[in-house]
Coordinates of C-alpha atoms and ligand atoms in Angstrom, one line a residue:
E26 CA 22.9 -2.6 -37.4
H27 CA 22.8 0.6 -35.4
P28 CA 25.1 3.6 -35.7
D29 CA 27.5 4.0 -32.8
M30 CA 25.7 6.5 -30.5
S31 CA 27.7 5.6 -27.4
N32 CA 28.7 9.3 -27.1
T33 CA 25.8 11.0 -28.9
P34 CA 24.7 14.5 -27.7
V35 CA 21.6 14.3 -25.5
T36 CA 19.1 17.0 -24.6
V37 CA 17.1 16.9 -21.4
L38 CA 13.9 18.9 -21.2
G39 CA 12.7 19.3 -17.6
L40 CA 15.0 19.7 -14.6
G41 CA 12.8 19.0 -11.7
D42 CA 14.2 16.5 -9.1
M43 CA 14.1 13.7 -11.6
G44 CA 15.2 15.5 -14.7
T45 CA 18.2 17.0 -12.8
A46 CA 19.2 13.5 -11.7
L47 CA 18.9 12.2 -15.3
A48 CA 21.0 15.1 -16.6
R49 CA 23.7 14.6 -14.0
A50 CA 23.9 10.9 -14.8
L51 CA 24.4 11.7 -18.5
L52 CA 27.0 14.3 -17.7
K53 CA 28.9 11.9 -15.4
A54 CA 28.8 9.3 -18.2
G55 CA 30.5 11.8 -20.5
F56 CA 27.5 12.7 -22.8
R57 CA 27.4 16.2 -24.3
T58 CA 24.3 17.2 -22.4
T59 CA 22.1 20.2 -23.3
V60 CA 19.4 21.1 -20.8
W61 CA 16.3 23.3 -20.8
N62 CA 13.9 24.0 -18.0
R63 CA 10.9 26.4 -17.8
T64 CA 12.5 28.0 -14.7
A65 CA 15.9 28.8 -16.2
A66 CA 17.8 28.8 -12.8
K67 CA 17.6 25.0 -12.6
A68 CA 19.3 24.7 -16.0
E69 CA 21.9 27.4 -15.1
A70 CA 22.8 25.4 -11.9
L71 CA 24.0 22.5 -14.0
V72 CA 26.3 24.5 -16.2
P73 CA 29.3 24.2 -13.7
E74 CA 28.9 20.5 -14.0
G75 CA 29.3 20.7 -17.8
A76 CA 25.8 21.1 -19.1
L77 CA 25.0 23.3 -22.0
H78 CA 22.1 25.6 -21.1
A79 CA 19.6 26.1 -24.0
A80 CA 17.6 29.3 -23.6
T81 CA 14.7 28.0 -25.6
V82 CA 13.0 24.6 -26.2
A83 CA 13.7 25.0 -29.9
E84 CA 17.5 25.5 -29.3
A85 CA 17.5 22.5 -26.9
V86 CA 15.7 20.2 -29.4
E87 CA 18.1 21.4 -32.2
A88 CA 21.2 20.5 -30.1
S89 CA 20.8 16.7 -30.0
P90 CA 19.4 13.7 -31.9
L91 CA 18.1 12.3 -28.7
V92 CA 15.6 14.4 -26.6
V93 CA 14.9 13.1 -23.2
V94 CA 11.7 14.6 -21.7
C95 CA 11.0 14.5 -18.0
L96 CA 8.2 17.0 -17.0
L97 CA 5.4 17.0 -14.5
D98 CA 2.7 15.4 -16.7
Y99 CA 1.7 14.9 -20.3
D100 CA -0.1 18.2 -20.5
S101 CA 3.2 20.0 -19.8
V102 CA 5.0 17.7 -22.3
H103 CA 2.5 18.6 -25.0
G104 CA 2.6 22.3 -24.0
T105 CA 6.4 22.3 -24.3
L106 CA 6.8 20.3 -27.5
A107 CA 3.8 21.5 -29.6
P108 CA 5.3 25.0 -30.2
V109 CA 8.5 23.4 -31.6
A110 CA 6.7 20.5 -33.4
A111 CA 8.3 21.3 -36.8
S112 CA 11.8 20.8 -35.4
L113 CA 11.0 17.3 -34.0
A114 CA 11.2 15.7 -37.5
G115 CA 14.1 13.1 -37.5
K116 CA 14.6 13.4 -33.7
A117 CA 14.3 10.5 -31.2
V118 CA 12.1 11.5 -28.3
A119 CA 12.3 9.5 -25.1
N120 CA 9.5 10.7 -22.8
L121 CA 10.1 9.6 -19.2
T122 CA 7.2 11.6 -17.8
S123 CA 4.6 9.6 -15.8
G124 CA 1.3 9.1 -17.5
T125 CA -1.4 6.6 -18.5
P126 CA -1.3 4.0 -21.3
R127 CA -3.8 6.0 -23.3
Q128 CA -1.7 9.2 -22.9
A129 CA 1.4 7.3 -24.1
R130 CA -0.4 6.0 -27.2
E131 CA -1.7 9.5 -28.1
M132 CA 1.8 11.0 -27.6
A133 CA 3.3 8.3 -29.8
A134 CA 0.8 9.1 -32.6
W135 CA 1.4 12.8 -32.2
A136 CA 5.1 12.4 -32.4
A137 CA 4.8 10.2 -35.5
D138 CA 2.8 13.0 -37.1
Q139 CA 5.7 15.3 -36.5
G140 CA 8.1 12.8 -38.0
A141 CA 9.8 12.0 -34.7
D142 CA 10.6 8.5 -33.4
Y143 CA 9.0 8.0 -30.0
L144 CA 10.0 5.9 -27.0
D145 CA 7.9 6.1 -23.8
G146 CA 9.6 5.3 -20.4
G147 CA 8.5 4.6 -16.9
I148 CA 11.1 5.4 -14.3
M149 CA 11.1 2.8 -11.5
A150 CA 13.3 4.8 -9.1
V151 CA 13.4 7.9 -7.0
P152 CA 16.0 10.6 -8.0
P153 CA 18.8 9.5 -5.7
M154 CA 18.6 6.0 -7.1
I155 CA 19.3 7.2 -10.7
A156 CA 22.6 5.7 -12.1
T157 CA 22.7 3.1 -9.3
P158 CA 22.1 -0.6 -9.7
A159 CA 18.8 -0.4 -7.9
A160 CA 17.2 1.8 -10.6
F161 CA 15.4 0.6 -13.7
V162 CA 13.5 2.2 -16.5
L163 CA 10.7 0.4 -18.5
Y164 CA 10.6 1.4 -22.1
S165 CA 8.1 0.8 -24.9
G166 CA 7.6 2.3 -28.4
S167 CA 10.3 2.7 -31.0
R168 CA 12.7 -0.3 -30.8
E169 CA 15.0 1.8 -33.2
V170 CA 15.3 4.6 -30.6
F171 CA 15.9 2.1 -27.8
D172 CA 18.6 0.2 -29.7
T173 CA 20.3 3.3 -31.2
H174 CA 20.5 5.2 -28.0
R175 CA 21.0 2.3 -25.6
A176 CA 24.2 3.7 -24.2
A177 CA 22.6 7.0 -23.1
L178 CA 19.6 5.2 -21.7
D179 CA 21.8 2.8 -19.8
A180 CA 23.6 5.7 -18.2
L181 CA 20.4 6.6 -16.5
A182 CA 19.5 3.1 -15.1
R183 CA 19.1 -0.5 -16.1
S184 CA 16.9 -0.4 -19.3
E185 CA 14.1 -2.8 -20.0
Y186 CA 12.3 -2.8 -23.3
L187 CA 8.7 -4.1 -23.3
G188 CA 7.5 -3.8 -26.9
E189 CA 6.5 -1.5 -29.8
D190 CA 3.2 -0.4 -28.2
A191 CA 4.0 2.8 -26.4
A192 CA 1.4 2.0 -23.8
L193 CA 3.3 -1.0 -22.4
A194 CA 5.8 1.0 -20.2
P195 CA 3.2 3.1 -18.4
L196 CA 0.9 0.1 -18.0
H197 CA 3.7 -1.9 -16.3
D198 CA 4.8 1.2 -14.3
I199 CA 1.3 1.8 -13.0
A200 CA 0.8 -1.9 -12.2
L201 CA 4.0 -2.0 -10.2
L202 CA 3.0 1.2 -8.4
S203 CA -0.5 -0.1 -7.7
G204 CA 1.0 -3.2 -6.1
M205 CA 3.3 -0.9 -4.1
Y206 CA 0.6 1.3 -2.8
G207 CA -1.6 -1.7 -1.9
M208 CA 1.3 -2.9 0.2
F209 CA 1.9 0.5 1.7
A210 CA -1.8 0.7 2.7
G211 CA -1.5 -2.6 4.5
I212 CA 1.7 -1.4 6.2
L213 CA 0.1 1.8 7.4
H214 CA -2.9 0.0 8.8
A215 CA -0.7 -2.5 10.6
Y216 CA 1.3 0.3 12.2
A217 CA -1.9 2.1 13.3
L218 CA -3.0 -1.2 15.0
I219 CA 0.3 -1.6 16.7
R220 CA 0.3 2.0 17.9
S221 CA -3.2 1.5 19.3
E222 CA -1.3 -0.2 22.2
D223 CA 1.9 1.1 23.8
I224 CA 4.2 -0.6 21.2
K225 CA 6.8 1.2 19.1
A226 CA 6.4 0.8 15.4
A227 CA 10.2 0.3 15.2
D228 CA 9.9 -2.7 17.5
F229 CA 7.3 -4.3 15.2
A230 CA 9.0 -3.4 11.9
P231 CA 11.3 -6.4 11.6
M232 CA 8.4 -8.8 12.2
L233 CA 6.3 -7.0 9.6
G234 CA 9.1 -6.9 7.1
G235 CA 9.8 -10.6 7.4
W236 CA 6.1 -11.4 7.1
L237 CA 5.7 -9.3 4.0
N238 CA 8.8 -10.9 2.4
A239 CA 7.4 -14.4 3.1
M240 CA 4.0 -13.4 1.6
A241 CA 5.5 -11.8 -1.5
G242 CA 5.9 -15.4 -2.8
A243 CA 2.1 -15.5 -3.3
A244 CA 2.5 -13.2 -6.4
A245 CA 3.9 -16.0 -8.5
G246 CA 1.3 -18.6 -7.4
F247 CA -1.6 -16.1 -8.0
A248 CA -0.2 -15.5 -11.5
E249 CA -0.4 -19.2 -12.5
Q250 CA -4.0 -19.3 -11.3
I251 CA -4.9 -16.1 -13.1
D252 CA -3.3 -17.1 -16.4
S253 CA -4.9 -20.5 -16.3
G254 CA -8.3 -19.3 -15.0
D255 CA -8.1 -22.2 -12.6
Y256 CA -8.5 -20.5 -9.2
A257 CA -8.9 -23.8 -7.4
Q258 CA -5.4 -25.0 -8.5
G259 CA -3.0 -25.5 -5.5
V260 CA -5.3 -23.8 -3.0
V261 CA -3.8 -23.7 0.5
S262 CA -6.2 -21.2 2.2
N263 CA -9.6 -21.3 0.6
L264 CA -11.5 -18.0 0.0
A265 CA -14.5 -18.9 2.3
M266 CA -12.2 -19.3 5.2
Q267 CA -10.3 -16.1 4.3
A268 CA -13.5 -14.1 4.0
A269 CA -14.6 -15.1 7.5
A270 CA -11.2 -14.3 8.9
Y271 CA -11.2 -11.0 7.1
D272 CA -14.2 -9.9 9.2
H273 CA -12.0 -10.4 12.3
L274 CA -9.5 -7.9 10.8
L275 CA -12.2 -5.2 10.4
E276 CA -13.8 -6.0 13.8
A277 CA -10.4 -5.8 15.5
A278 CA -9.7 -2.5 13.9
E279 CA -12.9 -1.1 15.3
E280 CA -12.2 -2.5 18.7
Q281 CA -8.7 -0.9 18.7
G282 CA -10.0 2.5 17.5
V283 CA -8.4 2.2 14.1
S284 CA -10.2 3.3 10.9
P285 CA -10.8 0.3 8.6
E286 CA -11.0 2.5 5.5
L287 CA -7.7 1.2 3.9
L288 CA -8.7 -2.4 4.4
A289 CA -12.5 -2.3 4.1
P290 CA -12.9 -2.5 0.2
L291 CA -11.6 -6.1 0.1
G292 CA -14.3 -7.5 2.4
P293 CA -17.3 -7.0 0.1
L294 CA -15.4 -8.4 -2.9
M295 CA -14.5 -11.5 -1.0
A296 CA -18.1 -12.0 0.2
R297 CA -19.4 -11.5 -3.4
R298 CA -17.0 -14.1 -4.8
V299 CA -18.0 -16.6 -2.1
A300 CA -21.7 -15.9 -2.7
D301 CA -21.0 -16.6 -6.4
G302 CA -19.9 -20.1 -5.5
H303 CA -16.1 -19.7 -5.4
G304 CA -15.5 -20.2 -1.7
H305 CA -13.4 -23.3 -2.4
E306 CA -11.0 -21.3 -4.7
D307 CA -8.2 -18.9 -3.9
L308 CA -8.2 -15.2 -3.3
S309 CA -6.7 -14.6 -6.8
G310 CA -10.2 -15.2 -8.3
L311 CA -11.1 -11.6 -7.2
V312 CA -9.4 -10.4 -10.4
E313 CA -12.6 -11.7 -12.2
L314 CA -14.6 -9.1 -10.2
L315 CA -12.1 -6.3 -10.8
R316 CA -11.9 -6.4 -14.5
T317 CA -14.7 -4.3 -16.0
R318 CA -13.8 -4.9 -19.6
P319 CA -13.7 -8.4 -21.2
Ligands
LIG29 N1 10.6 12.2 -8.3 C1 10.2 10.9 -8.2 O1 10.4 10.3 -7.2 C2 9.4 10.3 -9.3 C3 9.9 8.9 -9.6 C4 9.2 8.2 -10.8 C5 9.0 9.1 -12.0 N2 8.5 10.4 -11.5 C6 8.0 11.2 -12.6 O2 9.0 12.0 -13.3 C7 8.4 13.2 -13.8 C8 9.2 14.4 -13.2 O3 9.2 14.3 -11.8 P1 10.1 15.3 -10.9 O4 10.4 14.6 -9.6 O5 11.2 15.8 -11.7 O6 9.0 16.5 -10.6 P2 9.2 18.0 -10.2 O7 10.5 18.1 -9.3 O8 8.0 18.4 -9.6 O9 9.5 18.7 -11.5 C9 8.5 19.0 -12.5 C10 9.2 19.5 -13.8 O10 8.1 19.8 -14.7 C11 8.3 21.1 -15.1 N3 6.9 21.6 -15.5 C12 5.8 21.6 -14.7 N4 4.8 22.1 -15.4 C13 5.3 22.6 -16.6 C14 4.7 23.2 -17.7 N5 3.4 23.6 -17.7 N6 5.5 23.5 -18.7 C15 6.8 23.2 -18.7 N7 7.4 22.6 -17.7 C16 6.7 22.3 -16.6 C17 8.9 21.8 -13.9 O11 9.4 23.1 -14.4 P3 9.7 24.2 -13.3 O12 8.6 24.2 -12.3 O13 11.0 23.9 -12.7 O14 9.8 25.5 -14.1 C18 9.9 20.8 -13.6 O15 11.0 20.8 -14.4 C19 6.9 13.2 -13.3 O16 6.1 12.8 -14.4 C20 6.9 12.2 -12.2 O17 5.7 11.6 -12.0 C21 9.3 11.1 -10.6

């Protein structure tokens, strides 16, 4: 049983691009929203939209049972909250600032020492996506905070709870972003190759998009192999063949006057895995070389 917090007052600390989008979403959903920002003008700008501008962090924390924090990094979160540590007792703190799993665990322990309930969040959206169906936020930490304040959290984006360990949200957030940047690296290299001849990137874009969509299906197949540890299961393109073909990618880049630096790191890993006797297996076995802790 959770109290009805569907219209609870909410405080937002931090009004950068993302914090402002979060505060606006709360205001639009009808929450009494108190805002604070280091540079006060950004808070003042939200007053005509119904926000209450707190002049100090202490006043802002005092105003609401739920304190949403969205600052640049964990250092700024700690620097902002530490001076008002005593007033955090009994508060629910939802920290949507990007950070590492270790930072989230340390922040959760620090918040617990102050008597606060802590929920960590990873925002999977850019500011214009907030409060649209495409946005989601990953949460981990206090289930109590997640359940009690679900209405306010859902006003920001689709909410997904991953578990009590505060590290889980940033871990998943960073894994998703790592996948994204790997894909972006491939996309940029592909465009550099295409532009090495007189071809417009826009003319190539539909072909590239279609190919990447088709290849995205590999993620599920790799997952089965990785979870079972059986990297030979269901192999369609064996690693020895892929390692040889990969050399052509690097050679072609050089021929076309394109730096191979975004693609190059994969080559030696493939070669090492083949040399270790795994040439008949799938590419997914490279995770065995990447993990440096058992
Ligand atoms: N914007 C995005 O696309 C991404 C999407 C995914 C999640 N990230 C993370 O969200 C956090 C905030 O990002 P942001 O976009 O709001 O960032 P900025 O517009 O640069 O605003 C930064 C705010 O942090 C305040 N701030 C910075 N340093 C301090 C400090 N030492 N003490 C107190 N506040 C500080 C800054 O204040 P001011 O400069 O306006 O006075 C802004 O409010 C971030 O973790 C992203 O990785 C966004």
